[in-house]
Coordinates of C-alpha atoms in Angstrom, one line a residue:
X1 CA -28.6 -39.9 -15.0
X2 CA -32.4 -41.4 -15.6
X3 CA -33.2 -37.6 -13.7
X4 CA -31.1 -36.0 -16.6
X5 CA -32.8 -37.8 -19.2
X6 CA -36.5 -37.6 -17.8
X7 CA -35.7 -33.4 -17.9
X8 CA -34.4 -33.6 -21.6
X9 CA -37.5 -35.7 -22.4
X10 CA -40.0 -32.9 -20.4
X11 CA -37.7 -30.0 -21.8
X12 CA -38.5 -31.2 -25.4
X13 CA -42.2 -31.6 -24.4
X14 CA -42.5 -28.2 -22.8
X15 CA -40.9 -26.6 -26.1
X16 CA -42.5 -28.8 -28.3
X17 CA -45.9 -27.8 -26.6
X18 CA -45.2 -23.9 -26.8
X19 CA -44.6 -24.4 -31.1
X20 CA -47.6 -27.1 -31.2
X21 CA -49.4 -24.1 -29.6
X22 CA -48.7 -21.0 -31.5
X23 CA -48.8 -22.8 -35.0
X24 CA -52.1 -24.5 -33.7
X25 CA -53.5 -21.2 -32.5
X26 CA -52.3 -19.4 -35.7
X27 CA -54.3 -21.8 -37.4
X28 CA -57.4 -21.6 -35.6
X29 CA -57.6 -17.9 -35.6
X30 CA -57.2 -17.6 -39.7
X31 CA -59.6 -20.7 -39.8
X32 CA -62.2 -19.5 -37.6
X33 CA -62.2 -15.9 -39.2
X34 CA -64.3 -18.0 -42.5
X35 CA -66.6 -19.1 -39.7
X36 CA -66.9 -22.4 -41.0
X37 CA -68.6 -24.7 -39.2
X38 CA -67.5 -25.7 -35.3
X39 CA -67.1 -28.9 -35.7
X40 CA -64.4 -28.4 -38.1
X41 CA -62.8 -25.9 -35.6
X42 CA -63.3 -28.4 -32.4
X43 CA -60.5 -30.4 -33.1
X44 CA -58.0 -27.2 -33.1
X45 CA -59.3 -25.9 -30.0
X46 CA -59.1 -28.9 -28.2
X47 CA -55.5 -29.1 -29.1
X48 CA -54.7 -25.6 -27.7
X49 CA -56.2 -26.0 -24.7
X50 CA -54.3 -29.4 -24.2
X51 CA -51.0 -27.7 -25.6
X52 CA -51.5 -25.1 -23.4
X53 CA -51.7 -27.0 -20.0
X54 CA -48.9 -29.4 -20.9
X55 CA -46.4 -26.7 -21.3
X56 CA -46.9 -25.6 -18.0
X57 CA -46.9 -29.3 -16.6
X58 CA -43.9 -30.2 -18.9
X59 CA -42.0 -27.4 -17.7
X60 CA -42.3 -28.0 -14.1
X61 CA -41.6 -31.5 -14.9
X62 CA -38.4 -30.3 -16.5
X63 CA -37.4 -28.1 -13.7
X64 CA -38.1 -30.8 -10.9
X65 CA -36.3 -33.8 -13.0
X66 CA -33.0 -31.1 -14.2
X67 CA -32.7 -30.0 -10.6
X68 CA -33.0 -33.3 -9.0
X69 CA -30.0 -34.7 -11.3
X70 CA -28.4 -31.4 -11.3
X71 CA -28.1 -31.3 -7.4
X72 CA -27.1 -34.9 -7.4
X73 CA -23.8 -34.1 -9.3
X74 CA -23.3 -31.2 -7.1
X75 CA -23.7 -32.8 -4.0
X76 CA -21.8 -36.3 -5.0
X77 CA -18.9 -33.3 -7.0
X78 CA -18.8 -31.2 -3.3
X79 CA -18.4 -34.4 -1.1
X80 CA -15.6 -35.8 -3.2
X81 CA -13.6 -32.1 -3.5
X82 CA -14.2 -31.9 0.1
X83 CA -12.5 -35.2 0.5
X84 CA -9.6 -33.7 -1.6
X85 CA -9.1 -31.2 0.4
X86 CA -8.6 -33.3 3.7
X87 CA -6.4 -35.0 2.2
X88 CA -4.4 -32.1 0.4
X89 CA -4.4 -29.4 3.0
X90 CA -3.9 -26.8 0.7
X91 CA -2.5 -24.1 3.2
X92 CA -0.7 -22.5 0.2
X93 CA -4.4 -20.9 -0.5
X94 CA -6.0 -17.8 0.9
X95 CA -9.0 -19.1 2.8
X96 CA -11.4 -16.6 0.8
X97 CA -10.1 -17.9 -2.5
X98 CA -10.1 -21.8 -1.1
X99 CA -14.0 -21.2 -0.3
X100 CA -14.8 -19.1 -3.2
X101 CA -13.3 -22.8 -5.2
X102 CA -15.0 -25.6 -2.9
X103 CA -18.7 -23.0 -2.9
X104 CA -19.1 -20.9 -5.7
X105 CA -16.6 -23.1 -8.7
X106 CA -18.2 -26.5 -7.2
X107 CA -21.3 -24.6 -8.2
X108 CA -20.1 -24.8 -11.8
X109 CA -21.6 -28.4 -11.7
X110 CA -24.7 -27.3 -11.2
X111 CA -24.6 -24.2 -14.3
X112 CA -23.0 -27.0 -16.5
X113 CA -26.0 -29.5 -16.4
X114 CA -28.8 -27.1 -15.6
X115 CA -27.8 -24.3 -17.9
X116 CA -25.6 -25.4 -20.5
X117 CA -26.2 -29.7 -21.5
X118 CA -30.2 -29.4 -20.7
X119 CA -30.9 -25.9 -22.8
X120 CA -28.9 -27.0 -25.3
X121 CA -30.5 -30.8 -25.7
X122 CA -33.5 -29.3 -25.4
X123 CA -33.4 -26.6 -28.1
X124 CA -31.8 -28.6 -30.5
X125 CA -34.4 -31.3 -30.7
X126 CA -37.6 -28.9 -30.3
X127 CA -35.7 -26.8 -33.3
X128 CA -35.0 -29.5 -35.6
X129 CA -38.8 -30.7 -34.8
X130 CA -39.9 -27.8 -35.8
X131 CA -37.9 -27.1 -38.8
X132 CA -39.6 -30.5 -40.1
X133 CA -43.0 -29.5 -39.2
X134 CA -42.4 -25.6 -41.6
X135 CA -40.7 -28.2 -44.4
X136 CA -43.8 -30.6 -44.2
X137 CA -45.9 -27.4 -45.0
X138 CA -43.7 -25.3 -47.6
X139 CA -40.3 -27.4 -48.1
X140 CA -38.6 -23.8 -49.2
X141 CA -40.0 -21.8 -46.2
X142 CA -38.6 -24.9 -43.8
X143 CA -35.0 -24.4 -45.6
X144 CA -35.5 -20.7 -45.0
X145 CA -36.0 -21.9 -41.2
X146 CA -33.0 -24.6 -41.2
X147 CA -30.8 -22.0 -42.0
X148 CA -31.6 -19.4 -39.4
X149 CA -32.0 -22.6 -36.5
X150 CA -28.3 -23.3 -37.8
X151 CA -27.1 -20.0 -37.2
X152 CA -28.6 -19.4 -33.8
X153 CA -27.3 -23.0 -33.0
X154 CA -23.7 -22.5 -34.3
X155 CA -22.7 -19.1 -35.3
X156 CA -24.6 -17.2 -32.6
X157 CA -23.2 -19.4 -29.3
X158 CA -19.5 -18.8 -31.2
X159 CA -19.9 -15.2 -31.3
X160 CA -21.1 -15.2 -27.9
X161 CA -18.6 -17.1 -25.9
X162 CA -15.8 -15.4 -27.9
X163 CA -17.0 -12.1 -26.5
X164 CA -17.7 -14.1 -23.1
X165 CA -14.3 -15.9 -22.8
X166 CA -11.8 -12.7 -21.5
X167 CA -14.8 -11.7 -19.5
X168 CA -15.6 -14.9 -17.7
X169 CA -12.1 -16.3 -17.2
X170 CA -12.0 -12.6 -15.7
X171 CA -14.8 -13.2 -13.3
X172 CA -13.7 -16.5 -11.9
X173 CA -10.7 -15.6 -10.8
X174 CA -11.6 -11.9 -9.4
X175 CA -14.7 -13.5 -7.6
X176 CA -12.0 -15.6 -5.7
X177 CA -9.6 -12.5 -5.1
X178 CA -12.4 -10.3 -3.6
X179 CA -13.9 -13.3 -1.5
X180 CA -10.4 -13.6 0.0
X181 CA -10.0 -10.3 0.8
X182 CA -13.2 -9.9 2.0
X183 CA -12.5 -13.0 4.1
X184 CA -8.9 -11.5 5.3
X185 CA -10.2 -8.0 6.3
X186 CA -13.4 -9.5 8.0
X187 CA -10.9 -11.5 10.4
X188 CA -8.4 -8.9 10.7
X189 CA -11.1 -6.3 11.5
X190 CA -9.8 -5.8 14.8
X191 CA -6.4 -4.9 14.1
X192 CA -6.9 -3.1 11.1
X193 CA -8.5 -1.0 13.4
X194 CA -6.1 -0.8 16.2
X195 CA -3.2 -0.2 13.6
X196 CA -6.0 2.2 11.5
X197 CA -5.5 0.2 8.5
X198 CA -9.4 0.2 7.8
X199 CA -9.1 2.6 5.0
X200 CA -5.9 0.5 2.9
X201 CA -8.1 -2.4 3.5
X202 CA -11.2 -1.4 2.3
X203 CA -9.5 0.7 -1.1
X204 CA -7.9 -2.7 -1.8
X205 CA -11.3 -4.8 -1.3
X206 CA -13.0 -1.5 -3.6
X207 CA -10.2 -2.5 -6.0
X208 CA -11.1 -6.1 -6.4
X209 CA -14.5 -5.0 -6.6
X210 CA -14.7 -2.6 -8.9
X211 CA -12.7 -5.4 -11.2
X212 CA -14.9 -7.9 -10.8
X213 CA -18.0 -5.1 -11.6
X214 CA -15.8 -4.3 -15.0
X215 CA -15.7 -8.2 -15.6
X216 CA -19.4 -8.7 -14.9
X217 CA -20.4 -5.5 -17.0
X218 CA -18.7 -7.5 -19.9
X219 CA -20.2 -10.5 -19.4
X220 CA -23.3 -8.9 -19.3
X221 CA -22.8 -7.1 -22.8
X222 CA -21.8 -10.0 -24.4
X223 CA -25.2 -12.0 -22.8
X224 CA -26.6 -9.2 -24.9
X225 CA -24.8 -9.8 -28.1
X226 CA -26.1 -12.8 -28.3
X227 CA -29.8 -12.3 -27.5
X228 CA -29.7 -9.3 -30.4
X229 CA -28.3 -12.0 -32.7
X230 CA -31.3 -14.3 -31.8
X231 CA -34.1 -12.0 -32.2
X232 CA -32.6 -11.4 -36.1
X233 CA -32.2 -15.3 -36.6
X234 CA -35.9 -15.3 -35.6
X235 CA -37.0 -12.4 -37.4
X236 CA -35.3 -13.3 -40.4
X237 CA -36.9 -16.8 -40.2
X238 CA -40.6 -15.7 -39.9
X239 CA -39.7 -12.8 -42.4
X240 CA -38.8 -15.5 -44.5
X241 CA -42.0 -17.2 -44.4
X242 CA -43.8 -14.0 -44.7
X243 CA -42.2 -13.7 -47.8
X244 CA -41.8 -17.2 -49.2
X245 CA -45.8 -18.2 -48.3
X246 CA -47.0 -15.5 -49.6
X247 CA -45.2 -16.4 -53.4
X248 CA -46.4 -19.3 -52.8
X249 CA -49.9 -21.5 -53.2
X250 CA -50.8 -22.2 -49.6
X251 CA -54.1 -21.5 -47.7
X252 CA -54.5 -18.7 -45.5
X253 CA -54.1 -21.0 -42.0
X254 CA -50.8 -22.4 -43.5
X255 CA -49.8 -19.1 -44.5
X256 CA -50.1 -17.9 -40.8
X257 CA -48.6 -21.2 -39.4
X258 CA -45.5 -20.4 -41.3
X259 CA -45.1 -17.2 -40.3
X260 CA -46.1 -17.3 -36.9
X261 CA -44.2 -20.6 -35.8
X262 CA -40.8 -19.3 -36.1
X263 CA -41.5 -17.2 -33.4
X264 CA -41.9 -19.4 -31.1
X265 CA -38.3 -20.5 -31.7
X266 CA -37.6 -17.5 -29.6
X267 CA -38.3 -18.7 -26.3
X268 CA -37.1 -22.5 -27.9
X269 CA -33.7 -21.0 -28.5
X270 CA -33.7 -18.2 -26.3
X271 CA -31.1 -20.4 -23.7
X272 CA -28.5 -20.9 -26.4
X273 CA -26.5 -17.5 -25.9
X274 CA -26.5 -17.6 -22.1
X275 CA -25.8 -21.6 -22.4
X276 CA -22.8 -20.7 -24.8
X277 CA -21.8 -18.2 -22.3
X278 CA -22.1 -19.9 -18.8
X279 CA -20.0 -22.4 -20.7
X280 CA -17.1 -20.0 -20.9
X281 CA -17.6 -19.9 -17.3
X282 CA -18.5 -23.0 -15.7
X283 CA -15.0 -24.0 -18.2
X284 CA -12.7 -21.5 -16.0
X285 CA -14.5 -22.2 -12.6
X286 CA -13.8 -25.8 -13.2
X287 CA -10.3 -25.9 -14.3
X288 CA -10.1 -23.8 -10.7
X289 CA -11.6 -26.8 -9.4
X290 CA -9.8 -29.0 -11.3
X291 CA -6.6 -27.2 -9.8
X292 CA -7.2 -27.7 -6.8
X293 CA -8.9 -31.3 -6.8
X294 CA -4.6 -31.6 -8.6
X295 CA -2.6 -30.3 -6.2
X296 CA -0.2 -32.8 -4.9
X297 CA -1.2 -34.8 -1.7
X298 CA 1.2 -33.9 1.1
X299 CA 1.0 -37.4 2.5
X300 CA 0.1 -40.5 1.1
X301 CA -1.8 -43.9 2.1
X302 CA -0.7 -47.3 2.2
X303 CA -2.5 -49.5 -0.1
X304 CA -3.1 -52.3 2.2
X305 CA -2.6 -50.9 5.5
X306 CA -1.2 -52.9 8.5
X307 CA -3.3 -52.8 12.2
X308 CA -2.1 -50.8 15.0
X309 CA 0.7 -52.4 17.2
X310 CA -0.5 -53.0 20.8
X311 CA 2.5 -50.7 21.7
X312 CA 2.3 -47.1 22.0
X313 CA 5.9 -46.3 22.1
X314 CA 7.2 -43.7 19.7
X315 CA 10.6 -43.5 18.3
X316 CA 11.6 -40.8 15.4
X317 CA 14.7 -41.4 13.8
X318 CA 16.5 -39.0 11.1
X319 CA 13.1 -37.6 10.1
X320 CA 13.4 -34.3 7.7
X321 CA 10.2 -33.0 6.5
X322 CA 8.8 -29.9 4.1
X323 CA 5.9 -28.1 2.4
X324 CA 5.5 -29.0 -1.7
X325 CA 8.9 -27.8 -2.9
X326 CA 10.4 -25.8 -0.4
X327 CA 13.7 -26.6 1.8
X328 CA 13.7 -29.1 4.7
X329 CA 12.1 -26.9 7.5
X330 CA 12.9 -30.1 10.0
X331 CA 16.3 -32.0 9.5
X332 CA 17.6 -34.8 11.0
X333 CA 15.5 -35.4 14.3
X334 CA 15.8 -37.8 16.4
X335 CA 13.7 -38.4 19.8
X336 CA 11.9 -41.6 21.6
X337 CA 8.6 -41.2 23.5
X338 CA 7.9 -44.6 25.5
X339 CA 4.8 -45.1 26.8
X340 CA 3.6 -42.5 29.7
X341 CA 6.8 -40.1 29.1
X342 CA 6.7 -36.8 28.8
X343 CA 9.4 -35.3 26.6
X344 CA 9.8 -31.7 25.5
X345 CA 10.5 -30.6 22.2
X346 CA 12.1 -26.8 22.3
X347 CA 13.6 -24.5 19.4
X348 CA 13.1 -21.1 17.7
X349 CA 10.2 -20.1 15.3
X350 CA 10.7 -22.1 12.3
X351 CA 12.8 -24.4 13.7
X352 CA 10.3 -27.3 12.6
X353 CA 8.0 -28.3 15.8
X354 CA 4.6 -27.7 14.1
X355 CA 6.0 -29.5 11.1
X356 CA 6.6 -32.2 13.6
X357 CA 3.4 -32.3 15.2
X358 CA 1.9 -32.5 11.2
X359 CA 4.4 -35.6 10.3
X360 CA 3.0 -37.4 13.7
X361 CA -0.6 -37.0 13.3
X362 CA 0.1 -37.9 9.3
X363 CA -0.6 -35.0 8.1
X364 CA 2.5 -34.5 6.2
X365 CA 5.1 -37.3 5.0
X366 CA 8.8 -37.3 6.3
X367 CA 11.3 -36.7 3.2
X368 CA 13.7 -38.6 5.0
X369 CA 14.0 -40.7 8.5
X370 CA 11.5 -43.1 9.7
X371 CA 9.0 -43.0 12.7
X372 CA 7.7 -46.2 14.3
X373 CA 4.6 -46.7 16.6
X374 CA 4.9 -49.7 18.9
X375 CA 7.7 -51.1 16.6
X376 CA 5.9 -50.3 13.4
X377 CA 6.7 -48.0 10.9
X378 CA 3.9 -45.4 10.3
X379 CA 3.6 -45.3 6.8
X380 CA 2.2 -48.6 6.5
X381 CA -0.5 -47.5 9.0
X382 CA -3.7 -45.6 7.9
X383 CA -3.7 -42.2 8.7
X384 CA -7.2 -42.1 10.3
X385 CA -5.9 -45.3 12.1
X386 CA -2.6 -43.2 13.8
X387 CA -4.9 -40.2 14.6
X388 CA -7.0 -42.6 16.8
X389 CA -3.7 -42.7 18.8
X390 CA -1.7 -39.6 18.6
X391 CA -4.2 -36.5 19.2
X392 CA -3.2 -32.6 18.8
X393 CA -3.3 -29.5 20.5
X394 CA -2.1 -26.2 19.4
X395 CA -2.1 -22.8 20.6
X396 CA -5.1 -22.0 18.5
X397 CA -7.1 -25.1 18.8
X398 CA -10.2 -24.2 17.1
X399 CA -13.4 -23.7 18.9
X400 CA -16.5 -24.0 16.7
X401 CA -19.6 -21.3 16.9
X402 CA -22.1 -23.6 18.9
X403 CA -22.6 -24.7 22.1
X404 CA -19.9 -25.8 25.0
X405 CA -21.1 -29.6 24.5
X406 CA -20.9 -29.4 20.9
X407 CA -17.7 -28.5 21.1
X408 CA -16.7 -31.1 23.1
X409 CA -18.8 -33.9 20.8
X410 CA -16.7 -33.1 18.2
X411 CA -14.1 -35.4 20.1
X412 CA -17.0 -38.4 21.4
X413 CA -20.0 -37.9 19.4
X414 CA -21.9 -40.5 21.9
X415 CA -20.5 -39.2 24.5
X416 CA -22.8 -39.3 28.2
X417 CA -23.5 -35.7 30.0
X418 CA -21.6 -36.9 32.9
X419 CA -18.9 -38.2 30.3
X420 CA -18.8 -34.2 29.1
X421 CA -18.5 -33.2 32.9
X422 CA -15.7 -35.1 33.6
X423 CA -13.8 -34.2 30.7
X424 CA -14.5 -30.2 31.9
X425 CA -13.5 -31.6 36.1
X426 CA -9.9 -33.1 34.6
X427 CA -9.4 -29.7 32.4
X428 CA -10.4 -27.6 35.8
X429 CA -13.8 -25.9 33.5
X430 CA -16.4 -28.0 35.3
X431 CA -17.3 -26.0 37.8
X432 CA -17.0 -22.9 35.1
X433 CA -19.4 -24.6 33.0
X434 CA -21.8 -25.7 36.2
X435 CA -22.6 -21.7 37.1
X436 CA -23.2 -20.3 33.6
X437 CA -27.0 -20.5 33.0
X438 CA -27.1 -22.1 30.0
X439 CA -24.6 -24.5 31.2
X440 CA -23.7 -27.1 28.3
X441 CA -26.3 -25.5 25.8
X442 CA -24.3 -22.1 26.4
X443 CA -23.2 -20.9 23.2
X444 CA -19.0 -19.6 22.7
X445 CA -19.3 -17.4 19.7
X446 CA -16.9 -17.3 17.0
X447 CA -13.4 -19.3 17.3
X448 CA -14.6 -18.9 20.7
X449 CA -15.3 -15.2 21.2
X450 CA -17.3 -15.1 24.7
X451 CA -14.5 -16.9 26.4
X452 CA -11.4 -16.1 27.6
X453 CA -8.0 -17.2 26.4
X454 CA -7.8 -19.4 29.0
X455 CA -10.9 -20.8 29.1
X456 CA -10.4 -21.5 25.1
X457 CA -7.4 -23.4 26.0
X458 CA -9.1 -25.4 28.7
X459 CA -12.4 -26.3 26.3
X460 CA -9.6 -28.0 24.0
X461 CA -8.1 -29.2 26.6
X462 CA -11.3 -30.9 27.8
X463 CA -11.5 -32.3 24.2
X464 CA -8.5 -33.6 24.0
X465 CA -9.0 -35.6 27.3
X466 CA -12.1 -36.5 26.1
X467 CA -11.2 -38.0 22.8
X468 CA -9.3 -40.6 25.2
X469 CA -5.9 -40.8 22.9
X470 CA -2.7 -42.4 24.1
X471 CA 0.1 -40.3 23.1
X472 CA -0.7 -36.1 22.9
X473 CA 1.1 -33.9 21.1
X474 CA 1.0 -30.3 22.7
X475 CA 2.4 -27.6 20.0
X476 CA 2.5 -24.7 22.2
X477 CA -0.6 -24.6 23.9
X478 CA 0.2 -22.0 26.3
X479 CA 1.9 -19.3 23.6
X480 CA -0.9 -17.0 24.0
X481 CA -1.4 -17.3 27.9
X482 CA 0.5 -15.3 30.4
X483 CA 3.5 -16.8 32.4
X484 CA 1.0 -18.4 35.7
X485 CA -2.1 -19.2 33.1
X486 CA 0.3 -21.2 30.7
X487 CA 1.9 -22.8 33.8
X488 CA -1.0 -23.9 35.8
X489 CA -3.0 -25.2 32.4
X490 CA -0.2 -27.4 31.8
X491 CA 0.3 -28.3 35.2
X492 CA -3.3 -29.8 35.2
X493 CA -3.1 -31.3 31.8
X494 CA -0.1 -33.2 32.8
X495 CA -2.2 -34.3 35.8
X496 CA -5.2 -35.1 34.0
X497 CA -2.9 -37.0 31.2
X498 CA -2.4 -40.3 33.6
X499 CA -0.2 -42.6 32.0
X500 CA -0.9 -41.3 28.5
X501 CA 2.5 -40.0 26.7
X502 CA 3.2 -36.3 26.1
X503 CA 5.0 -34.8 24.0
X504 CA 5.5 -31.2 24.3
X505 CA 6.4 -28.6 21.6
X506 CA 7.3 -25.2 23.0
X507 CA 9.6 -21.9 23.2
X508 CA 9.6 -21.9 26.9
X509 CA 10.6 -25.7 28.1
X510 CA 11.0 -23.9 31.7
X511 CA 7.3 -23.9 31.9
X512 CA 6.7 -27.8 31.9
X513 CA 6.0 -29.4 35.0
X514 CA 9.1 -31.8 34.3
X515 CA 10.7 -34.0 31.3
X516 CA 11.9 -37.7 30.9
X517 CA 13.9 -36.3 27.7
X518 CA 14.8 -32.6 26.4
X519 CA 15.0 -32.5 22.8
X520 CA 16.6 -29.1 21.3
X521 CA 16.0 -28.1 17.8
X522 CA 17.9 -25.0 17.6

């Protein structure tokens, strides 16, 4: 906030300093054209050189200062909606739309202080300074000048954000529906090209396009509205002195001050329109913010959370779970997972293991039912506290666009090199890893492009082990592996599991090495 203030104070200065210039140089131009003598003019010149330099220096003061508070607020406003939106999930949202909101609305922040409070502080004080300096020299003439500052300041910015407010609700929300489709068809390129869907793909992205283009042609137009509008408040103000000093009985100097100063409002007041504007917009992009920092928490903390039991047994009873205000998609399950067991959880598509596997890590909260850990109920536990227990692998566990040891760091951030390698030996990658020539360091492209499906699986795997949890939840790791791939990778996870407990979520229960309890879901 003391950054916020210190760029309203060198705001005013900088502004202050560009009137003080042009009224002081109007001044000394009329003066010196009598060629009286220098000393009379040394004074004057003096001041424009000094008015001249501080502009610059105020200004860059201003711009360091705003910027510094400006990117304060966004970075403290970014790390709390990023916190949100741990906690909240939010798979109900495209994943263009949810970045377009947590980037480019989050960015609102940053237009609200930088272009919307600070012009606004800044011209309003430098105006109303000015208006006193014109009523000091010809009270009428500094009426003349009130009047048009009030206009620019109230009837202009009105004008302009009623033209702006269709417009920039407009571009808010199309920006988010052509990042999302941009995002979808980037991801689905492949298949869209397999299934030739390029061309429906891209005429739908050219659709959101060209509506966004429409939005941001009319934004534009009114941005231009309002600048017209200031250029005839100033003209009409230094018209107004033309006219009002010269009916008057001034001097020649004063004469030019008064007409000449009200131009310098121009560049004073020149932020109002696109202030009143990005107002209109930073409003819509952060009540899409504001949406989503809103949406309902799927599961919820304990205020005062109890430790973790000593005991790692895990016993669901009754549990039925769903997603914000749809049906139960898991009713009534029951199961028991003692320590080092290794049950299997089977079922159809939609039958509620993934839902499941959410509800255990404490991602989601059971509607009904209860689920104890070593005797104690879960709920009472921290969430970050149970996921230092339970840990979770899926059939698409993802695999970052960095190096093979980053990758696995992700799990053991301190983790040794030999650490790493041992992790890779147990998932049956080691010596896969050991005769790449990059080894560690070598990179995996995208979600893990340059590997194979296999060797994706066994990286997670890896991580998994690595991570050193207790219980594991597998939610169909092998779903996207052929029959013998699937079979041996959990063949050597089971292996490489020890005594830890396992609990395995998947279509084809014939593929697991064996089970202490067979849970059906169908």
């Amino acid at each position: 906030m003391k950054s916020l203030v210190g760029a309203v104070v060198a705001g005013v200065l900088a502004s202050g300093s560009a009137v003080a210039l042009l009224a002081t140089s109007a001044w000394l131009i009329t003066t010196a054209a009598a060629q009286p003598p220098v000393l009379t003019l040394l004074v004057a010149i003096v001041a424009v050189r000094a008015f001249g330099v501080a502009r610059g220096v105020f200004r860059y003061v201003e711009r360091l200062a705003g910027h510094d508070a400006a990117y304060r607020l966004l970075g403290d406003a970014r790390s709390r909606m990023t916190a949100r939106l741990e906690e909240r999930g939010l798979q109900h949202l495209r994943r263009g739309d949810l970045l377009a909101r947590l980037v480019l609305d989050v960015d609102a922040v940053l237009d609200l202080w930088l272009r919307v409070v600070l012009p606004l502080l800044v011209a309003a004080i430098t105006a109303t300074a000015t208006v006193v300096l014109v009523v000091l020299l010809l009270p009428t003439a500094g009426l003349a000048v009130a009047l048009a500052v009030l206009v620019a300041c109230t009837v202009v910015p009105w004008l302009t954000a009623r033209a702006a407010r269709q417009a920039e609700k407009a571009v808010a929300s199309d920006r988010g529906e052509a990042y999302a489709l941009a995002t979808a068809t980037l991801q689905a390129a492949p298949d869209l090209i397999a299934y030739d869907g390029v061309s429906r793909a891209l005429d739908e992205f050219a659709q959101a396009d060209a509506r966004l283009a429409w939005a941001e042609r009319r934004s534009a137009w009114s941005a231009g509205l309002g600048n017209a509008l200031l250029v005839v408040c100033v003209g009409a103000a230094s018209l107004s002195g033309l006219i009002l000093g010269s009916a008057g009985e001034v001097s020649g100097p004063v004469f030019a001050v008064l007409v000449l100063t009200p131009l310098a409002l121009a560049d004073v007041l020149g932020g109002v329109p696109l202030a009143a504007q990005m107002a209109i917009r930073v409003r819509a992009s952060l009540k899409r913010v504001e949406a989503l920092a809103e949406a309902p928490t799927p599961v919820g903390e304990p205020l005062a959370p109890v430790a973790l039991p000593s005991g790692r047994d895990l016993v669901v009873a009754g549990v039925a779970a769903g997603y914000g205000d749809g049906p139960d998609v898991l009713t009534d399950v029951d199961l028991e997972l003692a320590e080092g067991a290794r049950v299997v959880l089977t079922g159809p598509s939609g039958s509620g293991k993934s839902t499941l596997a959410g509800v255990l890590l404490r991602f989601l909260d059971p509607r009904a039912g209860r689920i104890t850990l070593g005797g104690v109920d879960v709920s009472t536990l921290a969430g970050d506290d149970v996921r230092t227990v339970v840990g979770l692998m899926t059939q698409e566990s993802h695999i970052f666009d960095t190096s093979i040891e980053e990758n696995l760091r992700i799990a053991k951030p301190d983790a040794t090199v030999d650490e790493l390698m041992e992790a890779l030996d147990r998932a049956k990658l080691g010596d896969f890893v050991r005769g790449l020539s990059k080894g560690l360091q070598t990179m995996v492209g995208e979600h893990g492009a340059r590997l194979s499906g296999g060797e994706r699986q066994r990286l997670a795997m890896a991580r998994l082990l690595l991570a050193d949890f207790d219980i594991l939840v597998l939610d169909e790791p092998t779903e996207h592996l052929d029959t013998d791939t699937g079979q041996a990778l959990l063949y050597d996870l089971y292996a490489a599991a020890g005594q830890r407990s396992i609990l395995l979520l998947t279509h084809h229960p014939e593929q697991a090495p064996y089970a202490d309890q067979l849970v059906d879901l169908s």
